[in-house]
mmCIF file of C-alpha atoms in Angstrom:
data_model
loop_
_atom_site.group_PDB
_atom_site.id
_atom_site.type_symbol
_atom_site.label_atom_id
_atom_site.label_comp_id
_atom_site.label_asym_id
_atom_site.label_seq_id
_atom_site.Cartn_x
_atom_site.Cartn_y
_atom_site.Cartn_z
ATOM 1 C CA MET A 10 0.000 0.000 0.000
ATOM 2 C CA LYS A 11 2.818 2.421 0.870
ATOM 3 C CA ALA A 12 5.306 3.429 -1.795
ATOM 4 C CA TYR A 13 7.998 4.506 0.669
ATOM 5 C CA ASN A 14 9.654 2.442 3.368
ATOM 6 C CA SER A 15 7.850 3.103 6.683
ATOM 7 C CA LEU A 16 11.163 2.904 8.542
ATOM 8 C CA TRP A 17 12.348 6.040 6.741
ATOM 9 C CA SER A 18 9.771 8.237 8.452
ATOM 10 C CA GLU A 19 10.319 6.534 11.807
ATOM 11 C CA ASN A 20 14.106 6.822 11.666
ATOM 12 C CA ASP A 21 13.849 10.410 10.494
ATOM 13 C CA PHE A 22 11.646 11.247 13.481
ATOM 14 C CA ILE A 23 14.004 9.449 15.882
ATOM 15 C CA GLN A 24 17.065 11.250 14.553
ATOM 16 C CA LYS A 25 15.428 14.679 14.720
ATOM 17 C CA THR A 26 14.259 14.027 18.264
ATOM 18 C CA ALA A 27 17.684 12.743 19.275
ATOM 19 C CA GLN A 28 19.285 15.903 17.886
ATOM 20 C CA LYS A 29 16.823 18.009 19.843
ATOM 21 C CA TRP A 30 17.566 16.084 23.025
ATOM 22 C CA LEU A 31 21.298 16.459 22.395
ATOM 23 C CA LYS A 32 20.905 20.245 22.248
ATOM 24 C CA GLN A 33 18.831 20.189 25.431
ATOM 25 C CA GLY A 34 21.446 18.097 27.226
ATOM 26 C CA PHE A 35 19.362 14.940 27.653
ATOM 27 C CA LEU A 36 21.769 12.871 25.534
ATOM 28 C CA SER A 37 25.536 12.803 25.256
ATOM 29 C CA LYS A 38 27.339 13.011 21.916
ATOM 30 C CA GLU A 39 28.211 9.325 22.167
ATOM 31 C CA GLN A 40 24.593 8.347 22.737
ATOM 32 C CA SER A 41 23.439 10.598 19.894
ATOM 33 C CA SER A 42 26.018 9.071 17.539
ATOM 34 C CA GLU A 43 24.937 5.560 18.491
ATOM 35 C CA ILE A 44 21.300 6.438 17.822
ATOM 36 C CA GLU A 45 22.205 7.818 14.390
ATOM 37 C CA LYS A 46 24.051 4.600 13.569
ATOM 38 C CA SER A 47 21.295 2.278 14.759
ATOM 39 C CA HIS A 48 18.522 4.349 13.127
ATOM 40 C CA SER A 49 20.198 5.692 10.016
ATOM 41 C CA HIS A 50 18.181 6.404 6.888
ATOM 42 C CA ASP A 51 19.412 5.353 3.480
ATOM 43 C CA TYR A 52 17.063 7.370 1.293
ATOM 44 C CA TYR A 53 18.062 10.320 -0.897
ATOM 45 C CA ASP A 54 17.746 13.469 1.206
ATOM 46 C CA PRO A 55 18.883 16.664 -0.594
ATOM 47 C CA ASN A 56 18.715 20.098 1.021
ATOM 48 C CA ILE A 57 15.738 22.380 0.410
ATOM 49 C CA PHE A 58 17.407 24.383 -2.390
ATOM 50 C CA LEU A 59 18.391 21.244 -4.269
ATOM 51 C CA LYS A 60 14.851 19.894 -3.808
ATOM 52 C CA ILE A 61 13.434 23.022 -5.435
ATOM 53 C CA GLY A 62 15.945 22.755 -8.281
ATOM 54 C CA LEU A 63 15.162 19.085 -8.857
ATOM 55 C CA PHE A 64 11.436 19.810 -8.768
ATOM 56 C CA VAL A 65 11.690 22.581 -11.379
ATOM 57 C CA PHE A 66 14.042 20.530 -13.565
ATOM 58 C CA THR A 67 11.697 17.522 -13.465
ATOM 59 C CA ILE A 68 8.699 19.675 -14.405
ATOM 60 C CA LEU A 69 10.584 21.175 -17.351
ATOM 61 C CA ALA A 70 11.920 17.803 -18.524
ATOM 62 C CA ALA A 71 8.472 16.220 -18.267
ATOM 63 C CA SER A 72 6.888 19.135 -20.161
ATOM 64 C CA VAL A 73 9.394 18.790 -22.994
ATOM 65 C CA SER A 74 8.759 15.038 -23.140
ATOM 66 C CA VAL A 75 4.996 15.601 -23.326
ATOM 67 C CA SER A 76 5.468 18.161 -26.118
ATOM 68 C CA LEU A 77 7.598 15.760 -28.136
ATOM 69 C CA MET A 78 5.104 12.973 -27.567
ATOM 70 C CA SER A 79 2.288 15.175 -28.955
ATOM 71 C CA ILE A 80 3.904 14.997 -32.379
ATOM 72 C CA PHE A 81 2.817 11.353 -32.671
ATOM 73 C CA PHE A 82 -0.809 12.317 -31.999
ATOM 74 C CA ILE A 83 -1.143 15.052 -34.638
ATOM 75 C CA SER A 84 -3.256 12.907 -36.926
ATOM 76 C CA ILE A 85 -5.593 11.964 -34.072
ATOM 77 C CA TYR A 86 -5.831 15.623 -32.982
ATOM 78 C CA GLU A 87 -7.026 16.564 -36.466
ATOM 79 C CA THR A 88 -9.823 13.992 -36.479
ATOM 80 C CA ASN A 89 -10.913 13.720 -32.828
ATOM 81 C CA LEU A 90 -9.477 16.224 -30.364
ATOM 82 C CA ASN A 91 -11.098 14.741 -27.244
ATOM 83 C CA ALA A 92 -9.971 11.210 -28.027
ATOM 84 C CA ALA A 93 -6.411 12.416 -28.604
ATOM 85 C CA PHE A 94 -6.326 14.226 -25.266
ATOM 86 C CA VAL A 95 -7.744 11.206 -23.424
ATOM 87 C CA ILE A 96 -5.350 8.670 -24.982
ATOM 88 C CA GLN A 97 -2.268 10.843 -24.641
ATOM 89 C CA SER A 98 -3.110 11.856 -21.050
ATOM 90 C CA LEU A 99 -3.671 8.246 -19.966
ATOM 91 C CA ILE A 100 -0.350 7.177 -21.483
ATOM 92 C CA ILE A 101 1.502 10.106 -19.919
ATOM 93 C CA GLY A 102 -0.062 9.543 -16.496
ATOM 94 C CA GLY A 103 0.759 5.837 -16.595
ATOM 95 C CA VAL A 104 4.359 6.472 -17.675
ATOM 96 C CA PHE A 105 4.890 9.069 -14.942
ATOM 97 C CA PHE A 106 3.553 6.745 -12.225
ATOM 98 C CA LEU A 107 5.678 3.820 -13.491
ATOM 99 C CA LEU A 108 8.747 6.052 -13.577
ATOM 100 C CA LEU A 109 7.932 7.297 -10.085
ATOM 101 C CA GLU A 110 7.654 3.775 -8.675
ATOM 102 C CA ASN A 111 10.901 2.735 -10.333
ATOM 103 C CA LEU A 112 12.819 5.765 -8.993
ATOM 104 C CA ILE A 113 11.509 5.232 -5.457
ATOM 105 C CA LYS A 114 12.554 1.591 -5.553
ATOM 106 C CA ARG A 115 15.947 1.993 -7.237
ATOM 107 C CA ARG A 116 17.043 5.516 -6.248
ATOM 108 C CA LYS A 117 15.272 5.566 -2.869
ATOM 109 C CA LEU A 118 13.654 8.959 -3.382
ATOM 110 C CA TYR A 119 11.642 10.261 -0.442
ATOM 111 C CA HIS A 120 9.908 13.600 -1.070
ATOM 112 C CA SER A 121 13.076 14.792 -2.751
ATOM 113 C CA GLY A 122 11.504 17.068 -5.377
ATOM 114 C CA VAL A 123 11.683 14.650 -8.296
ATOM 115 C CA ASP A 124 9.024 12.311 -6.933
ATOM 116 C CA ASN A 125 6.782 15.226 -5.949
ATOM 117 C CA ALA A 126 6.953 16.642 -9.461
ATOM 118 C CA LEU A 127 6.149 13.267 -11.012
ATOM 119 C CA ILE A 128 3.144 12.863 -8.699
ATOM 120 C CA TYR A 129 1.757 16.274 -9.726
ATOM 121 C CA MET A 130 2.342 15.635 -13.424
ATOM 122 C CA ALA A 131 0.723 12.194 -13.258
ATOM 123 C CA LEU A 132 -2.307 13.525 -11.372
ATOM 124 C CA GLY A 133 -2.650 16.374 -13.869
ATOM 125 C CA ALA A 134 -2.524 13.946 -16.783
ATOM 126 C CA PHE A 135 -5.181 11.624 -15.360
ATOM 127 C CA CYS A 136 -7.443 14.554 -14.418
ATOM 128 C CA THR A 137 -7.131 15.840 -17.983
ATOM 129 C CA ALA A 138 -8.124 12.413 -19.310
ATOM 130 C CA ILE A 139 -11.150 12.241 -16.996
ATOM 131 C CA TYR A 140 -12.273 15.757 -17.967
ATOM 132 C CA PHE A 141 -12.132 15.202 -21.738
ATOM 133 C CA LEU A 142 -13.645 11.737 -21.393
ATOM 134 C CA PHE A 143 -16.842 13.073 -19.789
ATOM 135 C CA GLU A 144 -16.909 16.639 -21.145
ATOM 136 C CA ASN A 145 -19.452 15.912 -23.885
ATOM 137 C CA LEU A 146 -21.898 14.479 -21.331
ATOM 138 C CA ASN A 147 -22.090 17.880 -19.603
ATOM 139 C CA PRO A 148 -22.008 16.431 -16.065
ATOM 140 C CA PRO A 149 -22.470 18.647 -12.988
ATOM 141 C CA THR A 150 -19.418 19.934 -11.182
ATOM 142 C CA TRP A 151 -19.884 17.628 -8.203
ATOM 143 C CA LEU A 152 -19.739 14.573 -10.489
ATOM 144 C CA PHE A 153 -16.364 15.672 -11.869
ATOM 145 C CA LEU A 154 -15.113 16.121 -8.313
ATOM 146 C CA MET A 155 -16.333 12.636 -7.388
ATOM 147 C CA LEU A 156 -14.462 11.191 -10.362
ATOM 148 C CA PHE A 157 -11.263 12.952 -9.276
ATOM 149 C CA LEU A 158 -11.604 11.957 -5.615
ATOM 150 C CA PRO A 159 -10.562 8.249 -5.813
ATOM 151 C CA LEU A 160 -7.438 9.196 -7.755
ATOM 152 C CA PHE A 161 -6.315 11.777 -5.194
ATOM 153 C CA THR A 162 -7.298 9.589 -2.235
ATOM 154 C CA ALA A 163 -5.268 6.634 -3.537
ATOM 155 C CA THR A 164 -2.296 8.923 -4.195
ATOM 156 C CA THR A 165 -2.456 10.313 -0.665
ATOM 157 C CA ILE A 166 -2.661 6.846 0.893
ATOM 158 C CA ARG A 167 0.243 5.480 -1.118
ATOM 159 C CA TYR A 168 2.623 8.450 -1.208
ATOM 160 C CA ALA A 169 1.513 10.568 1.806
ATOM 161 C CA GLU A 170 2.029 13.639 -0.366
ATOM 162 C CA SER A 171 1.078 16.985 1.207
ATOM 163 C CA VAL A 172 -0.391 18.760 -1.830
ATOM 164 C CA ALA A 173 -2.356 15.681 -2.902
ATOM 165 C CA CYS A 174 -3.691 15.403 0.652
ATOM 166 C CA THR A 175 -4.745 19.076 0.670
ATOM 167 C CA LEU A 176 -6.529 18.722 -2.675
ATOM 168 C CA THR A 177 -8.244 15.553 -1.431
ATOM 169 C CA TYR A 178 -9.726 17.492 1.484
ATOM 170 C CA PHE A 179 -11.005 20.285 -0.768
ATOM 171 C CA LEU A 180 -12.419 17.734 -3.204
ATOM 172 C CA ILE A 181 -14.445 16.151 -0.389
ATOM 173 C CA LEU A 182 -15.621 19.542 0.834
ATOM 174 C CA GLY A 183 -16.256 20.735 -2.729
ATOM 175 C CA ILE A 184 -18.537 17.776 -3.481
ATOM 176 C CA PHE A 185 -20.858 18.662 -0.607
ATOM 177 C CA VAL A 186 -20.721 22.392 -1.368
ATOM 178 C CA THR A 187 -21.506 22.056 -5.095
ATOM 179 C CA ILE A 188 -24.384 19.658 -4.394
ATOM 180 C CA ALA A 189 -25.798 22.104 -1.818
ATOM 181 C CA LEU A 190 -25.583 25.027 -4.252
ATOM 182 C CA GLU A 191 -28.041 23.342 -6.621
ATOM 183 C CA SER A 192 -31.059 23.948 -4.353
ATOM 184 C CA PHE A 193 -32.511 26.806 -2.307
ATOM 185 C CA TRP A 194 -32.337 24.933 0.982
ATOM 186 C CA GLY A 195 -28.852 23.779 0.167
ATOM 187 C CA LYS A 196 -27.726 27.387 -0.208
ATOM 188 C CA THR A 197 -29.472 28.335 3.028
ATOM 189 C CA LEU A 198 -27.934 25.492 5.017
ATOM 190 C CA LEU A 199 -24.542 25.600 3.293
ATOM 191 C CA PRO A 200 -22.628 26.955 6.336
ATOM 192 C CA PHE A 201 -23.999 24.151 8.520
ATOM 193 C CA ILE A 202 -23.136 21.567 5.859
ATOM 194 C CA MET A 203 -19.560 22.859 5.838
ATOM 195 C CA MET A 204 -19.401 22.610 9.618
ATOM 196 C CA ILE A 205 -20.759 19.054 9.659
ATOM 197 C CA VAL A 206 -18.314 17.863 6.979
ATOM 198 C CA SER A 207 -15.409 19.609 8.732
ATOM 199 C CA ALA A 208 -16.322 18.075 12.092
ATOM 200 C CA GLY A 209 -16.548 14.631 10.495
ATOM 201 C CA MET A 210 -13.112 15.047 8.932
ATOM 202 C CA TYR A 211 -11.637 16.211 12.246
ATOM 203 C CA PHE A 212 -12.873 13.173 14.183
ATOM 204 C CA ALA A 213 -11.750 10.871 11.355
ATOM 205 C CA VAL A 214 -8.263 12.378 11.609
ATOM 206 C CA LYS A 215 -8.254 11.887 15.392
ATOM 207 C CA LYS A 216 -9.057 8.216 14.913
ATOM 208 C CA LEU A 217 -6.421 7.786 12.211
ATOM 209 C CA SER A 218 -3.826 9.435 14.464
ATOM 210 C CA THR A 219 -3.912 6.395 16.747
ATOM 211 C CA ARG A 220 -2.680 4.051 14.008
ATOM 212 C CA LYS A 221 0.747 2.457 14.309
ATOM 213 C CA ASP A 222 1.824 3.985 11.000
ATOM 214 C CA TYR A 223 1.029 7.497 12.225
ATOM 215 C CA LEU A 224 4.523 8.810 11.472
ATOM 216 C CA TYR A 225 4.223 7.864 7.789
ATOM 217 C CA TYR A 226 1.135 10.082 7.478
ATOM 218 C CA GLU A 227 2.054 12.640 10.153
ATOM 219 C CA THR A 228 2.277 15.609 7.776
ATOM 220 C CA CYS A 229 -0.943 14.676 5.962
ATOM 221 C CA LEU A 230 -2.878 14.202 9.192
ATOM 222 C CA THR A 231 -1.642 17.545 10.503
ATOM 223 C CA ILE A 232 -2.781 19.232 7.282
ATOM 224 C CA LEU A 233 -6.208 17.579 7.454
ATOM 225 C CA LYS A 234 -6.610 18.516 11.114
ATOM 226 C CA THR A 235 -5.669 22.138 10.402
ATOM 227 C CA LEU A 236 -7.978 22.431 7.395
ATOM 228 C CA SER A 237 -10.912 20.828 9.210
ATOM 229 C CA LEU A 238 -10.601 23.235 12.145
ATOM 230 C CA ILE A 239 -10.303 26.235 9.821
ATOM 231 C CA THR A 240 -13.270 25.321 7.615
ATOM 232 C CA PHE A 241 -15.379 24.469 10.676
ATOM 233 C CA TYR A 242 -14.824 27.968 12.025
ATOM 234 C CA LEU A 243 -15.329 29.667 8.644
ATOM 235 C CA GLY A 244 -18.591 27.778 8.185
ATOM 236 C CA GLY A 245 -19.932 29.316 11.391
ATOM 237 C CA ASN A 246 -18.398 32.770 11.019
ATOM 238 C CA TYR A 247 -20.972 35.546 10.639
ATOM 239 C CA LEU A 248 -18.972 37.574 8.104
ATOM 240 C CA ILE A 249 -18.325 34.552 5.857
ATOM 241 C CA ALA A 250 -21.958 33.448 6.086
ATOM 242 C CA ARG A 251 -23.388 36.892 5.329
ATOM 243 C CA GLU A 252 -21.015 37.917 2.536
ATOM 244 C CA GLY A 253 -20.984 34.395 1.105
ATOM 245 C CA ASN A 254 -24.781 34.395 0.971
ATOM 246 C CA ALA A 255 -24.740 37.647 -0.996
ATOM 247 C CA LEU A 256 -22.104 36.256 -3.349
ATOM 248 C CA ILE A 257 -23.790 32.944 -4.210
ATOM 249 C CA ASN A 258 -27.125 34.712 -4.740
ATOM 250 C CA ASN A 259 -25.542 37.372 -6.995
ATOM 251 C CA LEU A 260 -26.651 40.248 -4.759
ATOM 252 C CA SER A 261 -24.438 43.142 -5.866
ATOM 253 C CA LEU A 262 -25.414 45.610 -3.151
ATOM 254 C CA SER A 263 -23.278 48.107 -1.256
ATOM 255 C CA ILE A 264 -24.367 46.466 2.005
ATOM 256 C CA SER A 265 -25.109 42.754 1.995
ATOM 257 C CA PRO A 266 -28.543 41.770 3.369
ATOM 258 C CA GLN A 267 -28.961 40.113 6.733
ATOM 259 C CA VAL A 268 -28.455 36.366 6.622
ATOM 260 C CA ALA A 269 -30.851 33.745 7.973
ATOM 261 C CA PHE A 270 -30.029 32.302 11.414
ATOM 262 C CA ALA A 271 -27.994 35.430 12.222
ATOM 263 C CA PRO A 272 -28.064 34.889 16.039
ATOM 264 C CA THR A 273 -26.681 31.375 15.499
ATOM 265 C CA PHE A 274 -23.744 32.751 13.532
ATOM 266 C CA TYR A 275 -23.125 35.416 16.175
ATOM 267 C CA PHE A 276 -22.945 32.587 18.695
ATOM 268 C CA PHE A 277 -20.581 30.460 16.580
ATOM 269 C CA THR A 278 -18.330 33.445 15.817
ATOM 270 C CA THR A 279 -17.909 34.084 19.539
ATOM 271 C CA VAL A 280 -17.843 30.563 20.950
ATOM 272 C CA ILE A 281 -15.762 28.543 18.466
ATOM 273 C CA PRO A 282 -12.488 30.442 19.117
ATOM 274 C CA MET A 283 -13.073 30.075 22.866
ATOM 275 C CA VAL A 284 -13.615 26.320 22.451
ATOM 276 C CA TYR A 285 -10.411 26.011 20.411
ATOM 277 C CA ILE A 286 -8.416 27.901 23.035
ATOM 278 C CA PHE A 287 -9.948 25.906 25.903
ATOM 279 C CA PHE A 288 -9.222 22.489 24.387
ATOM 280 C CA GLY A 289 -5.836 23.681 23.146
ATOM 281 C CA LEU A 290 -4.851 24.496 26.730
ATOM 282 C CA ARG A 291 -6.552 21.479 28.263
ATOM 283 C CA ASN A 292 -5.067 18.910 25.859
ATOM 284 C CA ARG A 293 -1.717 20.692 25.413
ATOM 285 C CA ASP A 294 -2.574 20.954 21.716
ATOM 286 C CA ARG A 295 -0.444 23.740 20.282
ATOM 287 C CA LEU A 296 -2.078 23.668 16.842
ATOM 288 C CA MET A 297 -5.573 24.093 18.246
ATOM 289 C CA LEU A 298 -4.382 26.825 20.605
ATOM 290 C CA ILE A 299 -2.771 28.780 17.755
ATOM 291 C CA LEU A 300 -5.869 28.395 15.573
ATOM 292 C CA GLY A 301 -8.002 29.502 18.528
ATOM 293 C CA LEU A 302 -6.005 32.716 18.855
ATOM 294 C CA ILE A 303 -6.109 33.353 15.094
ATOM 295 C CA THR A 304 -9.859 32.736 14.865
ATOM 296 C CA LEU A 305 -10.391 34.939 17.911
ATOM 297 C CA GLY A 306 -8.637 37.754 16.058
ATOM 298 C CA PHE A 307 -10.812 37.150 12.985
ATOM 299 C CA SER A 308 -13.933 37.159 15.162
ATOM 300 C CA ILE A 309 -12.937 40.550 16.540
ATOM 301 C CA PHE A 310 -12.437 41.738 12.950
ATOM 302 C CA THR A 311 -15.886 40.350 12.043
ATOM 303 C CA TYR A 312 -17.657 42.364 14.737
ATOM 304 C CA LYS A 313 -15.515 45.396 13.941
ATOM 305 C CA PHE A 314 -16.522 45.098 10.270
ATOM 306 C CA TYR A 315 -20.225 45.516 11.046
ATOM 307 C CA PHE A 316 -20.219 47.311 14.393
ATOM 308 C CA SER A 317 -17.467 49.915 14.352
ATOM 309 C CA ILE A 318 -17.074 51.935 17.564
ATOM 310 C CA LEU A 319 -13.558 53.389 17.303
ATOM 311 C CA PRO A 320 -11.619 54.360 14.162
ATOM 312 C CA VAL A 321 -9.547 51.591 12.612
ATOM 313 C CA GLU A 322 -6.230 53.307 13.398
ATOM 314 C CA ILE A 323 -7.008 53.602 17.106
ATOM 315 C CA THR A 324 -8.364 50.045 17.298
ATOM 316 C CA LEU A 325 -5.252 48.563 15.667
ATOM 317 C CA THR A 326 -2.898 50.624 17.827
ATOM 318 C CA VAL A 327 -4.609 49.763 21.100
ATOM 319 C CA GLY A 328 -4.990 46.118 20.113
ATOM 320 C CA GLY A 329 -1.332 45.863 19.121
ATOM 321 C CA ILE A 330 -0.157 47.372 22.416
ATOM 322 C CA LEU A 331 -2.341 45.004 24.430
ATOM 323 C CA LEU A 332 -1.175 41.944 22.476
ATOM 324 C CA ILE A 333 2.504 42.872 22.816
ATOM 325 C CA ALA A 334 2.070 43.423 26.553
ATOM 326 C CA LEU A 335 0.191 40.127 26.919
ATOM 327 C CA ALA A 336 2.796 38.194 24.888
ATOM 328 C CA GLY A 337 5.666 39.694 26.870
ATOM 329 C CA GLY A 338 3.999 38.916 30.179
ATOM 330 C CA LEU A 339 3.271 35.295 29.203
ATOM 331 C CA ILE A 340 6.810 34.722 27.895
ATOM 332 C CA HIS A 341 8.250 36.010 31.179
ATOM 333 C CA TYR A 342 5.785 33.972 33.251
ATOM 334 C CA PHE A 343 6.352 30.691 31.411
ATOM 335 C CA LYS A 344 10.153 30.847 31.248
ATOM 336 C CA THR A 345 9.952 28.200 33.948
ATOM 337 C CA THR A 346 7.350 25.453 33.606
ATOM 338 C CA LYS A 347 4.084 26.228 35.398
ATOM 339 C CA HIS A 348 0.867 24.193 35.371
ATOM 340 C CA GLY A 349 2.283 21.950 32.666
ATOM 341 C CA PHE A 350 3.059 24.859 30.309
ATOM 342 C CA THR A 351 6.384 26.302 29.268
ATOM 343 C CA TYR A 352 7.716 28.894 26.859
ATOM 344 C CA GLN A 353 10.301 26.360 25.642
ATOM 345 C CA PRO A 354 9.307 24.589 22.389
ATOM 346 C CA ASP A 355 8.396 20.927 22.570
ATOM 347 C CA ASP A 356 7.105 19.171 19.461
ATOM 348 C CA GLU A 357 7.468 15.608 20.681
ATOM 349 C CA PHE A 358 4.747 13.153 19.632
ATOM 350 C CA GLU A 359 3.259 11.754 22.853
ATOM 351 C CA GLY A 360 1.990 8.533 21.274
ATOM 352 C CA PHE A 361 5.484 7.336 20.387
ATOM 353 C CA ASN A 362 7.517 6.157 23.388
ATOM 354 C CA LEU A 363 10.853 7.223 21.983
ATOM 355 C CA GLU A 364 12.649 7.387 25.321
ATOM 356 C CA ALA A 365 11.928 3.761 26.206
ATOM 357 C CA MET A 366 12.934 2.589 22.741
ATOM 358 C CA LEU A 367 16.176 4.592 22.726
ATOM 359 C CA MET A 368 17.185 3.512 26.203
ATOM 360 C CA SER A 369 16.527 -0.137 25.385
ATOM 361 C CA GLN A 370 18.716 0.169 22.283
ATOM 362 C CA LEU A 371 21.521 1.771 24.289
ATOM 363 C CA VAL A 372 21.310 -0.743 27.131
ATOM 364 C CA GLN A 373 21.300 -3.701 24.737
ATOM 365 C CA SER A 374 24.362 -2.368 22.963
ATOM 366 C CA LYS A 375 26.299 -2.151 26.258
ATOM 367 C CA ILE A 376 25.365 -5.527 27.851
ATOM 368 C CA PRO A 377 27.726 -8.383 26.874
ATOM 369 C CA GLN A 378 25.968 -11.466 25.543
ATOM 370 C CA GLN A 379 26.192 -14.598 27.770
ATOM 371 C CA GLY A 380 26.640 -18.039 26.295
ATOM 372 C CA ASP A 381 24.826 -21.236 27.255
ATOM 373 C CA THR A 382 27.857 -22.667 29.154
ATOM 374 C CA PHE A 383 27.368 -20.697 32.340
ATOM 375 C CA ARG A 384 26.793 -23.038 35.303
ATOM 376 C CA TYR A 385 26.463 -22.549 39.010
ATOM 377 C CA GLY A 386 28.374 -25.734 39.907
ATOM 378 C CA ASP A 387 30.074 -28.799 38.493
ATOM 379 C CA GLY A 388 27.118 -31.162 38.652
ATOM 380 C CA ASP A 389 25.490 -32.557 35.548
ATOM 381 C CA SER A 390 22.220 -30.828 36.389
ATOM 382 C CA GLY A 391 23.863 -27.427 36.697
ATOM 383 C CA GLY A 392 23.396 -27.170 40.435
ATOM 384 C CA GLY A 393 25.943 -27.058 43.272
ATOM 385 C CA GLY A 394 27.327 -30.554 42.687
ATOM 386 C CA ALA A 395 23.965 -32.241 42.628
ATOM 387 C CA GLY A 396 24.840 -34.629 39.828
ATOM 388 C CA GLY A 397 26.469 -38.079 39.872
ATOM 389 C CA ASN A 398 29.884 -36.665 38.855
ATOM 390 C CA TYR A 399 30.279 -34.444 41.938
#
């Protein structure tokens, strides 16, 4: 199911954590070196600049190859344009995926830029084939999205690719949104539909985060969690609901009309950031805490947008001073750990008992192995002379 070796992500996590512990003084240089040896990764790992260069080079090389390949389809283009696009796109997508699998197996690529580019090119080719295959049938938008979804879902599961994962989430959300937009009640209840889908995705991610192969999908699960929390809040935000309602109903007015269920959206706009902050603090969830603070700021902007009391300049100045003072006070207060919180960064994954695993590896490497000849006495039965040859 997985294209990459699962040990690569695990060893990468262990090495990064060991380096962090070395800087914090929890490990000696000898222990850190032994961990690197016992959990080394053998995949191709270029630096970020080389990754970007390889990505761009692969895109350009693939584009040139596609252009040259189009020469062989000129006759088909002249007779049936759609058929030519479908055939060529399917061939290109298949070749790119086969090349990708071969490079991962032989060259041990692991999100190195080349494999990312091949994934994007292959997905683009297959999406092009699907579009031209069904274009003449004039299907609704949601049907196109449903046809794309299995392709992106399978790619995410196999390659754990961040962009593919992000597009998969928006495809799922887009299917529900485009279906809702086809009816009056769907448009009216669209914000609640977004919130329900987002909540479902969030709880699905929480369940998936307990899997043993969590580290392989860590980045993807973090992206899905972030997007689900953001879209859940935006679905209940008063400004998004009101202005979005005017937009989808083509109401080009200077002031958008009041939206249905306005008190409900006032409630969501106020409460959701508070809930994020509360559970972020309670569960020591930094991501939720940060999103809670960001959404709280957007909620303040939402009320300021419709109910302005002070001029914008004064509001921003006063708000900035208060936030700087609050940040400075909290940094000073949490320089030493209090109530389970600290200003020091700590991104360790709690579900992975790294300390126990590392210590067991170190202990095993130091203990000499005993043979089977060790005896407590000279008797045949191994006791203190209890045998017949005492």
